[in-house]
PDB file of C-alpha atoms in Angstrom:
ATOM      1  CA  MET A   1     -68.417  33.766 -13.164  1.00  0.00           C
ATOM      2  CA  THR A   2     -67.646  29.720 -14.371  1.00  0.00           C
ATOM      3  CA  ALA A   3     -64.132  29.131 -16.901  1.00  0.00           C
ATOM      4  CA  GLY A   4     -66.857  27.993 -19.308  1.00  0.00           C
ATOM      5  CA  ASP A   5     -69.029  32.127 -19.192  1.00  0.00           C
ATOM      6  CA  SER A   6     -65.293  32.711 -19.866  1.00  0.00           C
ATOM      7  CA  PHE A   7     -64.117  30.562 -23.001  1.00  0.00           C
ATOM      8  CA  ASP A   8     -67.628  32.006 -24.142  1.00  0.00           C
ATOM      9  CA  ARG A   9     -66.469  35.671 -24.294  1.00  0.00           C
ATOM     10  CA  LEU A  10     -63.497  35.185 -26.050  1.00  0.00           C
ATOM     11  CA  ASP A  11     -64.984  37.054 -28.642  1.00  0.00           C
ATOM     12  CA  ASP A  12     -66.981  39.831 -26.859  1.00  0.00           C
ATOM     13  CA  ASP A  13     -64.112  42.883 -27.580  1.00  0.00           C
ATOM     14  CA  ASP A  14     -64.548  44.084 -24.545  1.00  0.00           C
ATOM     15  CA  TYR A  15     -63.126  41.195 -22.837  1.00  0.00           C
ATOM     16  CA  PRO A  16     -60.619  41.163 -20.518  1.00  0.00           C
ATOM     17  CA  ALA A  17     -59.008  38.230 -21.579  1.00  0.00           C
ATOM     18  CA  TYR A  18     -55.122  39.056 -21.340  1.00  0.00           C
ATOM     19  CA  THR A  19     -52.684  39.567 -18.490  1.00  0.00           C
ATOM     20  CA  MET A  20     -50.480  42.405 -18.803  1.00  0.00           C
ATOM     21  CA  GLY A  21     -47.782  40.206 -20.178  1.00  0.00           C
ATOM     22  CA  ARG A  22     -49.382  38.752 -22.594  1.00  0.00           C
ATOM     23  CA  ALA A  23     -50.969  42.273 -24.148  1.00  0.00           C
ATOM     24  CA  ALA A  24     -47.478  43.759 -24.026  1.00  0.00           C
ATOM     25  CA  GLU A  25     -46.399  40.576 -26.361  1.00  0.00           C
ATOM     26  CA  MET A  26     -49.165  40.648 -28.120  1.00  0.00           C
ATOM     27  CA  ILE A  27     -48.241  44.728 -29.252  1.00  0.00           C
ATOM     28  CA  GLY A  28     -44.645  44.223 -29.374  1.00  0.00           C
ATOM     29  CA  THR A  29     -43.872  46.779 -26.281  1.00  0.00           C
ATOM     30  CA  THR A  30     -43.082  46.035 -22.306  1.00  0.00           C
ATOM     31  CA  GLN A  31     -45.501  46.459 -19.634  1.00  0.00           C
ATOM     32  CA  GLY A  32     -44.127  49.898 -18.532  1.00  0.00           C
ATOM     33  CA  PHE A  33     -45.547  51.023 -21.734  1.00  0.00           C
ATOM     34  CA  LEU A  34     -49.037  49.573 -21.334  1.00  0.00           C
ATOM     35  CA  ARG A  35     -48.398  50.923 -17.571  1.00  0.00           C
ATOM     36  CA  ALA A  36     -48.233  54.341 -19.272  1.00  0.00           C
ATOM     37  CA  LEU A  37     -51.473  53.981 -21.285  1.00  0.00           C
ATOM     38  CA  GLY A  38     -53.263  53.679 -17.586  1.00  0.00           C
ATOM     39  CA  GLU A  39     -51.609  56.507 -16.669  1.00  0.00           C
ATOM     40  CA  ALA A  40     -52.236  58.813 -19.690  1.00  0.00           C
ATOM     41  CA  ARG A  41     -56.243  57.075 -18.981  1.00  0.00           C
ATOM     42  CA  LEU A  42     -55.968  56.254 -22.604  1.00  0.00           C
ATOM     43  CA  ILE A  43     -56.874  52.674 -21.935  1.00  0.00           C
ATOM     44  CA  THR A  44     -58.147  52.065 -18.188  1.00  0.00           C
ATOM     45  CA  PRO A  45     -57.466  47.747 -17.786  1.00  0.00           C
ATOM     46  CA  LEU A  46     -59.811  46.521 -15.515  1.00  0.00           C
ATOM     47  CA  ARG A  47     -58.274  44.409 -12.491  1.00  0.00           C
ATOM     48  CA  SER A  48     -59.077  40.642 -11.270  1.00  0.00           C
ATOM     49  CA  GLU A  49     -60.183  39.894  -8.284  1.00  0.00           C
ATOM     50  CA  GLY A  50     -56.177  39.541  -7.200  1.00  0.00           C
ATOM     51  CA  GLY A  51     -55.498  43.082  -8.384  1.00  0.00           C
ATOM     52  CA  HIS A  52     -53.837  42.071 -11.820  1.00  0.00           C
ATOM     53  CA  ARG A  53     -54.976  44.283 -15.030  1.00  0.00           C
ATOM     54  CA  ARG A  54     -55.894  42.865 -17.523  1.00  0.00           C
ATOM     55  CA  TYR A  55     -56.618  44.193 -21.336  1.00  0.00           C
ATOM     56  CA  SER A  56     -59.271  43.503 -23.706  1.00  0.00           C
ATOM     57  CA  ARG A  57     -58.563  43.421 -27.552  1.00  0.00           C
ATOM     58  CA  TYR A  58     -60.360  46.879 -28.186  1.00  0.00           C
ATOM     59  CA  GLN A  59     -57.992  48.126 -25.667  1.00  0.00           C
ATOM     60  CA  LEU A  60     -54.940  45.993 -27.032  1.00  0.00           C
ATOM     61  CA  ARG A  61     -55.525  47.943 -30.810  1.00  0.00           C
ATOM     62  CA  ILE A  62     -55.899  51.195 -29.058  1.00  0.00           C
ATOM     63  CA  ALA A  63     -52.281  50.618 -27.271  1.00  0.00           C
ATOM     64  CA  ALA A  64     -50.964  49.147 -30.958  1.00  0.00           C
ATOM     65  CA  ARG A  65     -51.897  52.856 -32.140  1.00  0.00           C
ATOM     66  CA  ALA A  66     -50.380  54.294 -29.172  1.00  0.00           C
ATOM     67  CA  ARG A  67     -47.361  52.399 -30.076  1.00  0.00           C
ATOM     68  CA  GLU A  68     -47.311  53.075 -33.325  1.00  0.00           C
ATOM     69  CA  LEU A  69     -47.145  56.477 -33.334  1.00  0.00           C
ATOM     70  CA  VAL A  70     -44.639  56.518 -30.233  1.00  0.00           C
ATOM     71  CA  ASP A  71     -42.845  54.218 -32.590  1.00  0.00           C
ATOM     72  CA  GLN A  72     -42.671  57.104 -35.573  1.00  0.00           C
ATOM     73  CA  GLY A  73     -41.714  60.433 -32.662  1.00  0.00           C
ATOM     74  CA  THR A  74     -44.751  60.996 -31.309  1.00  0.00           C
ATOM     75  CA  PRO A  75     -44.621  61.846 -27.661  1.00  0.00           C
ATOM     76  CA  ILE A  76     -46.680  59.209 -24.990  1.00  0.00           C
ATOM     77  CA  GLU A  77     -48.968  62.793 -23.932  1.00  0.00           C
ATOM     78  CA  ALA A  78     -49.301  63.512 -27.979  1.00  0.00           C
ATOM     79  CA  ALA A  79     -50.394  60.178 -29.395  1.00  0.00           C
ATOM     80  CA  CYS A  80     -52.632  59.321 -26.769  1.00  0.00           C
ATOM     81  CA  ARG A  81     -54.258  63.429 -27.724  1.00  0.00           C
ATOM     82  CA  ILE A  82     -54.589  62.052 -31.124  1.00  0.00           C
ATOM     83  CA  ILE A  83     -56.102  58.743 -30.868  1.00  0.00           C
ATOM     84  CA  ILE A  84     -58.622  60.321 -28.342  1.00  0.00           C
ATOM     85  CA  LEU A  85     -59.185  62.420 -31.065  1.00  0.00           C
ATOM     86  CA  GLU A  86     -59.470  60.129 -33.825  1.00  0.00           C
ATOM     87  CA  ASP A  87     -61.762  58.352 -32.035  1.00  0.00           C
ATOM     88  CA  GLN A  88     -64.749  61.231 -30.875  1.00  0.00           C
ATOM     89  CA  LEU A  89     -63.872  61.624 -35.062  1.00  0.00           C
ATOM     90  CA  GLU A  90     -64.883  58.193 -35.615  1.00  0.00           C
ATOM     91  CA  GLU A  91     -67.721  58.445 -33.029  1.00  0.00           C
ATOM     92  CA  ALA A  92     -68.988  62.046 -34.781  1.00  0.00           C
ATOM     93  CA  GLN A  93     -68.842  60.886 -38.439  1.00  0.00           C
ATOM     94  CA  ARG A  94     -71.144  57.806 -37.295  1.00  0.00           C
ATOM     95  CA  ILE A  95     -73.909  59.333 -35.825  1.00  0.00           C
ATOM     96  CA  ASN A  96     -73.369  62.224 -39.405  1.00  0.00           C
ATOM     97  CA  ALA A  97     -74.309  59.345 -41.074  1.00  0.00           C
ATOM     98  CA  GLU A  98     -77.183  58.379 -38.997  1.00  0.00           C
ATOM     99  CA  TYR A  99     -78.666  61.727 -39.317  1.00  0.00           C
ATOM    100  CA  ARG A 100     -78.038  61.492 -42.461  1.00  0.00           C
ATOM    101  CA  ARG A 101     -79.991  58.245 -42.785  1.00  0.00           C
ATOM    102  CA  ALA A 102     -82.251  59.177 -40.557  1.00  0.00           C
ATOM    103  CA  ALA A 103     -83.438  62.240 -42.721  1.00  0.00           C
ATOM    104  CA  GLU A 104     -83.274  60.435 -46.226  1.00  0.00           C
ATOM    105  CA  SER A 105     -86.044  58.398 -44.393  1.00  0.00           C
ATOM    106  CA  ALA A 106     -88.485  60.494 -43.346  1.00  0.00           C
ATOM    107  CA  ASN A 107     -87.855  63.176 -46.439  1.00  0.00           C
ATOM    108  CA  PRO A 108     -87.380  59.972 -49.076  1.00  0.00           C
ATOM    109  CA  THR A 109     -86.697  61.703 -52.877  1.00  0.00           C
ATOM    110  CA  PRO A 110     -89.894  61.405 -55.632  1.00  0.00           C
ATOM    111  CA  ALA A 111     -88.458  59.271 -58.536  1.00  0.00           C
ATOM    112  CA  ALA A 112     -88.373  60.975 -61.446  1.00  0.00           C
TER     113      ALA A 112
END
């Protein structure tokens, strides 16, 4: 991948553009906190060729949500579980909405 390819992907939410230090700075936490989220398997940063952790914007949003919960007094393990459950609920709601749209288009209600 060339430098031009990397620049083109900066708008990609899943592109691992941020180093651990920059990621921690952006969400106002420590590198240790990001490592703990990785150990809890909430986020899994990609590794550069040199083995350094790289984070995407999507992962930073998840880490920021975890920090929010921890700052409110939630233990990190519980915060990770809450975020996983929130994500599963959001996905289930998205799927249900798709099923409803498909059912409505397959069985349109007659006009009165």
